[in-house]
Coordinates of C-alpha atoms in Angstrom, one line a residue:
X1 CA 0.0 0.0 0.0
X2 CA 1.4 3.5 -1.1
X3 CA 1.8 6.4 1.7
X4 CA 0.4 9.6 0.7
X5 CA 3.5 11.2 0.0
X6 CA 4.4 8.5 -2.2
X7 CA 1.3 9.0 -4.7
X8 CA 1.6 12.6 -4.5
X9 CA 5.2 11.9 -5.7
X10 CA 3.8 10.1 -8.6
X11 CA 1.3 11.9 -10.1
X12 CA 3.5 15.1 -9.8
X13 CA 6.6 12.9 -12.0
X14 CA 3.4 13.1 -14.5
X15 CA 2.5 16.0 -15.3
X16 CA 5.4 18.8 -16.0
X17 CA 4.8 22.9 -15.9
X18 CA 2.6 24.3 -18.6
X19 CA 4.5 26.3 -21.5
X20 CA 4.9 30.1 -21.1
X21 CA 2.6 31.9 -23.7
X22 CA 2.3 35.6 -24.1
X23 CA -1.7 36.3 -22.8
X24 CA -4.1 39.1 -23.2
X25 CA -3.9 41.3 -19.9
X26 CA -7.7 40.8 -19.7
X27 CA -7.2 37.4 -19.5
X28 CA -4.5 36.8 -17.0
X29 CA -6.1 37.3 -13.9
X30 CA -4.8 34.7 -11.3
X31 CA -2.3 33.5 -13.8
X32 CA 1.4 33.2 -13.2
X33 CA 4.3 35.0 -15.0
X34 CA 6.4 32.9 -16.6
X35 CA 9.6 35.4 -17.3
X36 CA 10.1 39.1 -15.7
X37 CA 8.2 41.6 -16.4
X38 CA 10.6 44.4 -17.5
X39 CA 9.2 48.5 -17.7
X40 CA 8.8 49.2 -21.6
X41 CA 8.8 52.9 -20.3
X42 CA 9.7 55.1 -17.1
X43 CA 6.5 55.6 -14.6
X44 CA 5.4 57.9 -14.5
X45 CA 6.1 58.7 -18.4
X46 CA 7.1 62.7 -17.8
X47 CA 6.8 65.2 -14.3
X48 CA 3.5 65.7 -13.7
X49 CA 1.1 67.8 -11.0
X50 CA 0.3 65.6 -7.9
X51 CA -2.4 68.5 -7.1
X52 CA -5.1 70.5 -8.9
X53 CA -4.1 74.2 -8.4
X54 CA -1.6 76.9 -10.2
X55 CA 1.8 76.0 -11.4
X56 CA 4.4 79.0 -11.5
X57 CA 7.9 79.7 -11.8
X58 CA 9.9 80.0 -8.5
X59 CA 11.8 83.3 -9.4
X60 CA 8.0 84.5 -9.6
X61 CA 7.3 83.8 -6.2
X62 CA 8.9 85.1 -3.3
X63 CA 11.1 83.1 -1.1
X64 CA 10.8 85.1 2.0
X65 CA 7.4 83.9 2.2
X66 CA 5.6 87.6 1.8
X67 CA 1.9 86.4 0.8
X68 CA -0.5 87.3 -0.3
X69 CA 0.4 87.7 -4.0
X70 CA -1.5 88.6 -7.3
X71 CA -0.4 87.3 -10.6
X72 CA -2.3 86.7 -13.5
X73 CA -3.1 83.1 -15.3
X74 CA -1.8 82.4 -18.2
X75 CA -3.7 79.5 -19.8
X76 CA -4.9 75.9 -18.7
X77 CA -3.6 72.8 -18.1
X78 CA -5.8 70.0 -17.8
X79 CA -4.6 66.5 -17.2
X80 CA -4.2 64.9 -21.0
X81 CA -2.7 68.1 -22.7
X82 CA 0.4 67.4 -24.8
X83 CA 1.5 71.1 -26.5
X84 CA 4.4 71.5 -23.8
X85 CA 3.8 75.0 -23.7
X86 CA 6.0 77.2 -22.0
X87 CA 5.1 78.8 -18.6
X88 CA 5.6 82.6 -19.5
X89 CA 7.4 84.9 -16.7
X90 CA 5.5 86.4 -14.5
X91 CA 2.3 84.5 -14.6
X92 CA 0.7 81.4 -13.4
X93 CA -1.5 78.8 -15.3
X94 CA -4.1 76.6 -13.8
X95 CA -3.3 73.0 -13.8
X96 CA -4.8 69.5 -12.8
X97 CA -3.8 66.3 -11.2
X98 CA -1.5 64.6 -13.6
X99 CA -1.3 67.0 -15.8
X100 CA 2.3 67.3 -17.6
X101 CA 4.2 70.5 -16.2
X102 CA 5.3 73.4 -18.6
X103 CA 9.0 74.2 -19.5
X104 CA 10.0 76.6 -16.8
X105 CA 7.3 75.1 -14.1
X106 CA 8.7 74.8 -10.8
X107 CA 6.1 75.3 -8.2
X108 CA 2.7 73.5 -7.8
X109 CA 0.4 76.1 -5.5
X110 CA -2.9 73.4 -4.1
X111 CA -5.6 75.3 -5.3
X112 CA -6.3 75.8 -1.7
X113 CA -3.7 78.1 -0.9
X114 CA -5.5 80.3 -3.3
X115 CA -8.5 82.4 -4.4
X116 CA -9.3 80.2 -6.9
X117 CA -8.9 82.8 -9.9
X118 CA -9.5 82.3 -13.1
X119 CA -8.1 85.4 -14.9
X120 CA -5.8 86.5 -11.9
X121 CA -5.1 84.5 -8.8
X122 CA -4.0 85.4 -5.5
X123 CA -1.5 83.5 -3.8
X124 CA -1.7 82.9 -0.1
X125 CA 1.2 80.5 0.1
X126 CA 3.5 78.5 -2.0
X127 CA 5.7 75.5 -1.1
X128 CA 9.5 74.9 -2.1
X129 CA 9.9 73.8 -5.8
X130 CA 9.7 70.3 -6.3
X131 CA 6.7 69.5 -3.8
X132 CA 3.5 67.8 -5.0
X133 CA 5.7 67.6 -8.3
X134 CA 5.6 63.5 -9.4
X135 CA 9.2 63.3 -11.3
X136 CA 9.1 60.7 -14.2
X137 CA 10.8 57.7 -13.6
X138 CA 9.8 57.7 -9.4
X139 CA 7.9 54.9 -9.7
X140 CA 9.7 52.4 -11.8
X141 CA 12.6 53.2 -14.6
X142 CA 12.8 51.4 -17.8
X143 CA 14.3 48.7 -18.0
X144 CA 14.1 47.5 -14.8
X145 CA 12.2 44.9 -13.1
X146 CA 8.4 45.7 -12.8
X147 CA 7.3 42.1 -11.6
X148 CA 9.8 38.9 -11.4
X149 CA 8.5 35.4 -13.1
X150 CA 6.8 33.6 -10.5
X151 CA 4.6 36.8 -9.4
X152 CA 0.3 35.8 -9.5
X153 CA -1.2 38.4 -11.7
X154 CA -3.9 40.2 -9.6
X155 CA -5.9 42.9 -9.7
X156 CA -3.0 45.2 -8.7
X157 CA -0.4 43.5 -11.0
X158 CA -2.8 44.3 -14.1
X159 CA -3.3 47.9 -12.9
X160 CA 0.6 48.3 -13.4
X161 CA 1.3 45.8 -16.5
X162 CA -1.9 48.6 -18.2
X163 CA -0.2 51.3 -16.8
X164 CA 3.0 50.3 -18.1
X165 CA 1.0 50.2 -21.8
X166 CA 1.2 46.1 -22.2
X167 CA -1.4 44.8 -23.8
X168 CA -0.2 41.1 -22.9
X169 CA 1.9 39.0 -20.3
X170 CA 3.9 36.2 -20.5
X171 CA 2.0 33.9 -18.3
X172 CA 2.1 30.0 -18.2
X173 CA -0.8 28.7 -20.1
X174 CA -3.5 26.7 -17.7
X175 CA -3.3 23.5 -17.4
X176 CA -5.9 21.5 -19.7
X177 CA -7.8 19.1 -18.0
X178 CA -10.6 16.9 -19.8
X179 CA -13.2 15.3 -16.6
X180 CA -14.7 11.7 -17.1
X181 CA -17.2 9.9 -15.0
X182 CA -17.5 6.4 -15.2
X183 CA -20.8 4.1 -14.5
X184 CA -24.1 3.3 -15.6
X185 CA -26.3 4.6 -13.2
X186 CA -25.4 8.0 -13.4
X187 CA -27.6 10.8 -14.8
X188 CA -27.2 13.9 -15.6
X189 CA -29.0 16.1 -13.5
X190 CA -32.3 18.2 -14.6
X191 CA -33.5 14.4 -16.0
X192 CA -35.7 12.1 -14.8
X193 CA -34.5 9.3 -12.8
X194 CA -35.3 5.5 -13.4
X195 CA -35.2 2.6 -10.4
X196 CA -30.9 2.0 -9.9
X197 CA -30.3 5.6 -11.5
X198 CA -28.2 8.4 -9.2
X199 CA -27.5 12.1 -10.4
X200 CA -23.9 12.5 -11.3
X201 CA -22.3 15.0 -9.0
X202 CA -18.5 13.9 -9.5
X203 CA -18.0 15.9 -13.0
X204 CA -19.2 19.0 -11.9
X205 CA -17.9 19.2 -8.9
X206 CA -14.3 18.2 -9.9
X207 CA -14.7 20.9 -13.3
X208 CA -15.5 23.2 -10.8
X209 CA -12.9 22.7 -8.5
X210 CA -10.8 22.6 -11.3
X211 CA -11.6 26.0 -12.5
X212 CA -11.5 27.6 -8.8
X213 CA -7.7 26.8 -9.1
X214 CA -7.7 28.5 -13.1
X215 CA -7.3 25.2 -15.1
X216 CA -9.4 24.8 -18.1
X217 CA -11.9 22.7 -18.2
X218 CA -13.5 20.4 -20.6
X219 CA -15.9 17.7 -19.4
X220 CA -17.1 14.3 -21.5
X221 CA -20.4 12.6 -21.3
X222 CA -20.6 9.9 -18.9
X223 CA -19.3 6.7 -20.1
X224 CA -21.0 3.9 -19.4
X225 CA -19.9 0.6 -17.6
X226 CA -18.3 -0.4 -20.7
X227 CA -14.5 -0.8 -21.8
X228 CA -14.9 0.0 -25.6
X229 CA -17.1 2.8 -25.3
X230 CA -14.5 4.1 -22.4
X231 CA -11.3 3.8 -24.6
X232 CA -12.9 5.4 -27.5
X233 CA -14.7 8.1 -24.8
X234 CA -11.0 8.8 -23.8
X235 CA -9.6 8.9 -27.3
X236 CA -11.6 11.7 -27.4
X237 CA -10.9 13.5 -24.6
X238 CA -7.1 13.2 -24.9
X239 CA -7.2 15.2 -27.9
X240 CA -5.9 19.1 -26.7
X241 CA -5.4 17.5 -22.8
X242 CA -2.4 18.0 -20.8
X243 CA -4.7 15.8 -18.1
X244 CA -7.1 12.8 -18.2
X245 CA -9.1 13.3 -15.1
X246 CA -11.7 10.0 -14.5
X247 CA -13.5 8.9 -11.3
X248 CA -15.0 5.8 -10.7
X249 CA -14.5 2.2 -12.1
X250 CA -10.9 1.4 -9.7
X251 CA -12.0 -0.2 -7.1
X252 CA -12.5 -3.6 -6.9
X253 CA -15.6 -4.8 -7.7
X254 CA -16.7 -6.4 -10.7
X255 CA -17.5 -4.1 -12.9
X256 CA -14.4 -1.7 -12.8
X257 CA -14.5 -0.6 -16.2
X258 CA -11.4 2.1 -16.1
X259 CA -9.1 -0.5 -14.3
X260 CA -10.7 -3.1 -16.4
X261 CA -9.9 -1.5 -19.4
X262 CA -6.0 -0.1 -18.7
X263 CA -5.3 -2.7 -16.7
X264 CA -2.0 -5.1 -18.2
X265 CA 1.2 -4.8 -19.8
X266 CA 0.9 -2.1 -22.4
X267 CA -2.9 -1.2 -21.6
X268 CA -5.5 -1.8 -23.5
X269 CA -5.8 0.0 -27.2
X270 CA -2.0 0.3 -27.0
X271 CA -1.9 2.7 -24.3
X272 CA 0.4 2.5 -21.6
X273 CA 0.0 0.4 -18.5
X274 CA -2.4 2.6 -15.9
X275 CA -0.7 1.9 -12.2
X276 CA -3.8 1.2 -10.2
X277 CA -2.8 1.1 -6.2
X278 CA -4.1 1.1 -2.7
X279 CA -3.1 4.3 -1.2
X280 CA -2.9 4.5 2.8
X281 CA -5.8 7.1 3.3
X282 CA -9.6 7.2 4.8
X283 CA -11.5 8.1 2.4
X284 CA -9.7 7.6 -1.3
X285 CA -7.9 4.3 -0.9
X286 CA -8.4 3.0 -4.1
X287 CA -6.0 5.6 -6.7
X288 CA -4.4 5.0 -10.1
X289 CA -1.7 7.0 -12.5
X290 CA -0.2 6.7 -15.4
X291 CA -0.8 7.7 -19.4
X292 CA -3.2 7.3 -21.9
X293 CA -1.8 8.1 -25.7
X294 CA 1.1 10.1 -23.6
X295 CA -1.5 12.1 -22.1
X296 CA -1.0 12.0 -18.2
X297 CA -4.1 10.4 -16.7
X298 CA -5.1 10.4 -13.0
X299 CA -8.1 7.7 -11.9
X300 CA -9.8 8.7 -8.4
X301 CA -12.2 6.4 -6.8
X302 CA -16.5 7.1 -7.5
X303 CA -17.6 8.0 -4.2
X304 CA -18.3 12.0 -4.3
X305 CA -16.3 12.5 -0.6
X306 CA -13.4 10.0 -2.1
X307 CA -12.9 11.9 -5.2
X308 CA -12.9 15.4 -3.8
X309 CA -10.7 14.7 -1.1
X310 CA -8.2 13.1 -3.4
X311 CA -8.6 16.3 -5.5
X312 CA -7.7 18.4 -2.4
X313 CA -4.6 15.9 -1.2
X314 CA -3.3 15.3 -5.0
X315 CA -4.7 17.4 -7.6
X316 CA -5.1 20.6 -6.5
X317 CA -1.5 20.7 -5.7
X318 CA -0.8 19.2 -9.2
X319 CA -2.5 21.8 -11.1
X320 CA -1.2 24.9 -8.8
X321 CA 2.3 23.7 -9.4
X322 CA 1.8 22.7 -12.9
X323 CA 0.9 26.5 -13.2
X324 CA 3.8 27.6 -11.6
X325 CA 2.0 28.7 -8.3
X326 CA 4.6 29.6 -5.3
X327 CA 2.0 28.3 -2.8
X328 CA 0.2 24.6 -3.8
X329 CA -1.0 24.2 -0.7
X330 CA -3.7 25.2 1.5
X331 CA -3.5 27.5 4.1
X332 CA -2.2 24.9 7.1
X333 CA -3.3 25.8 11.1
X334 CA -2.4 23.2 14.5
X335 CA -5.8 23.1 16.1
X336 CA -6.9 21.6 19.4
X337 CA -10.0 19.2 18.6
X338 CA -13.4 19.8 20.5
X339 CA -14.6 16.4 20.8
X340 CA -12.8 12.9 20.6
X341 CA -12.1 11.0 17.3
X342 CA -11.3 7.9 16.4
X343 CA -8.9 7.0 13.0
X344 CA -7.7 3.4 10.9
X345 CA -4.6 2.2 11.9
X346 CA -2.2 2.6 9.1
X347 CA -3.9 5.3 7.5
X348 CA -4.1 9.0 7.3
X349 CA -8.0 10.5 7.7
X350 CA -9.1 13.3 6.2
X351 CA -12.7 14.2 8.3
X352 CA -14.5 17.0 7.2
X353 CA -14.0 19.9 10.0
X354 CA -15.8 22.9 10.7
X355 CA -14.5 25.9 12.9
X356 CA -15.5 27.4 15.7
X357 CA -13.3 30.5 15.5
X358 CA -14.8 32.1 18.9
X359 CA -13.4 28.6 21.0
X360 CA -10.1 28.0 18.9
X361 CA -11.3 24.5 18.4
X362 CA -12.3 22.3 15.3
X363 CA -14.5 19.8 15.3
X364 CA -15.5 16.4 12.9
X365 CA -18.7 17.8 10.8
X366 CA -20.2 14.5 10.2
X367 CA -19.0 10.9 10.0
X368 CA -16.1 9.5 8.0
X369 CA -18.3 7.9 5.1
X370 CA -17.3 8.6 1.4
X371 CA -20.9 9.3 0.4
X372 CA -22.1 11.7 3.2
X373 CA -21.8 15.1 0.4
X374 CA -23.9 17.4 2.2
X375 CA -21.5 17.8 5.2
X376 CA -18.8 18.1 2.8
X377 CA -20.5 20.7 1.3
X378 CA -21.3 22.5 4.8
X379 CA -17.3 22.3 6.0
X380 CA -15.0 24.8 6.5
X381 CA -11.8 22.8 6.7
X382 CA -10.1 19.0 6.5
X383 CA -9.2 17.7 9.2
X384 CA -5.5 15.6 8.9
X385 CA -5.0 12.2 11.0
X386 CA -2.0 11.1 11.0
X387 CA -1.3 7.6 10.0
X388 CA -0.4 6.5 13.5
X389 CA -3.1 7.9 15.6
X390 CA -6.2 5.8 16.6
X391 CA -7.8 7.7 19.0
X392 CA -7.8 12.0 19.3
X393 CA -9.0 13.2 22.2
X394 CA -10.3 16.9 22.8
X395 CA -7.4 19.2 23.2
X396 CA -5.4 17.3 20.9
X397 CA -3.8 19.3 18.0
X398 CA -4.0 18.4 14.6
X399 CA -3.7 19.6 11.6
X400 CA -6.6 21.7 9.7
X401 CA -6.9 22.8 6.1
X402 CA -8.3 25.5 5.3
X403 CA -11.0 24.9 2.7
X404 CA -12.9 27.7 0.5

């Protein structure tokens, strides 16, 4: 039986990091830059006002500081003007935030150190030269480093790539993962269900958990209990894949159609052998890796709980790292337990936990079974047994992930 960190070491030697490609800004949010991003231009692009007021020379204005003072205005500058003209003796002109200062401007008066004056303004005050005055270049230089490789593109890192005039990054591409679910029974849902018949929950929930972590997703109709129609199903949906995603059909009952059909030297179809293990672990024991026409292809077991706690302890990971994300994991706390617990020998649980911020303490939401969705889908966190503890009693640390 693999450990944990054995599997995880396996389906990582699977699946390499997606290629750089240059992306449309509008596009890269969450993304992750594959080389640095170096400053096309200075920022800001010339001096500028930081202040709406009166711009003047400082030979114009006295440096003994005997205000008030009249002088009249010149002209206008209003943020976006591009005639660079120059700032006559004498006078002032009106300017705005970010508008480009004149040759011979010096001093930027707030407009409220003034009357306000449109045709002649009088002057109550003036700082030194230089103040509220952004210089080009402060910000960043070209040339230089604006963001390193490895940096997420957020909201903030977009504002300065635009700012910077880029119309695209050079991100590493998503990873492309096509979803299969295996069996018979299932349905999709909206239909009508016949005697034997379940709603198929596995797809969308993997697509979406997928997505959350910015692969792209691609899901194929469920493939029924039946080897031919699987291999030609996954034919299909290796075509523009960087990763086969199944669940269901590896455990070991008698109609296991994905380890039925990839099962043996070779695999069926031609494809490589599938290596389909136990995996020490409560729920998810039942795992498999390997490739299918070269494409790296991961098998999780049917039950909804199994397969999205193997997505959380194996692929999420995966994907983040594939993607060239610093951090694959989730956010780790130590957390004393609020009631007693009991774990497999041999095996490392992962319960589903739930908070309770005001106490410190987390607690098991709901029982360990691989089919109980709802309290998966009302948990805060995963609780992390290790493999050698039995029996957790309250006050106990262990470890908690942090779930969405």
């Amino acid at each position: 039986m693999r450990t944990v960190a054995e599997h995880a070491s396996a389906l990582a030697a699977l699946v390499g990091p997606t290629p750089v490609v240059a992306t449309p800004l509008n596009e890269a949010l969450g993304l992750v830059l594959g080389r640095d991003l170096i400053a096309p231009v200075d920022l800001p692009p010339f001096d500028n006002s930081a202040m709406d007021g009166y711009v003047g020379r400082a030979a114009d204005l006295p440096a003994d500081g005997t205000f008030p003072l009249t002088l009249p205005v010149s002209h206008d500058i209003p943020a976006g003007r591009s005639d660079g003209r120059p700032l006559a003796a004498g006078t002032l002109a009106r300017i705005m935030t970010g508008a480009p200062l004149p040759p011979g401007g010096e001093v930027i008066v707030p407009v409220e150190r003034t009357d306000g004056g449109v045709d002649r303004v009088r002057i109550d005050g003036a700082p030194a030269p230089g103040v509220h005055v952004r210089r080009r270049g402060e910000d960043l230089t070209a040339g230089t480093v604006a963001l390193a490789a490895g940096t997420v593109m957020g909201p903030t890192q977009i504002g300065l790539a635009a700012a910077l005039g880029l119309a695209t990054v050079d991100v590493r591409r998503p990873l492309r993962v096509t979803v299969l679910s295996t069996g018979s029974e299932l349905m999709p849902p909206g239909s009508a269900l016949e005697p034997g018949q379940i709603y198929e929950s596995n797809s969308p929930m993997l697509a979406a958990a997928l997505r959350a972590v910015g692969a792209q997703v691609r899901i194929e109709h469920f493939v029924a209990d039946d080897v031919p129609a699987l291999l030609a199903a996954l034919e299909q949906a290796a075509t523009g894949a960087d990763l086969l995603l199944t669940s269901g059909g590896v455990s070991a009952g008698a109609y296991e159609v994905v380890k039925d059909a990839l099962t043996g030297p070779g695999g069926a179809d031609g494809a490589p052998a599938v290596d389909f293990v136990k995996v020490a672990m409560q729920p998810g024991m039942p795992q498999g890796a390997g490739r299918f026409a070269g494409v790296p292809l991961v098998t999780l077991p049917g039950n909804p709980v199994s397969s999205y706690v193997s997505f959380e302890v194996f692929l999420r990971p995966l994907v983040r790292a594939a993607m060239g994300h610093p951090d694959v994991m989730r956010p780790v706390l130590r957390v004393p337990l609020a009631d007693a617990i009991s774990s497999p020998a041999g095996k490392r649980q992962f319960r589903r936990g739930h908070l309770d911020t005001e106490a410190g303490t987390v607690s098991a939401w709901g029982g360990p079974g691989s089919h109980l969705l709802s309290w998966l889908a009302g948990a805060d966190s995963m609780i992390v047994v290790d493999e050698d503890a039995t029996s957790l009693q309250p006050g106990d640390e262990v470890e908690v992930w942090l779930l969405d």
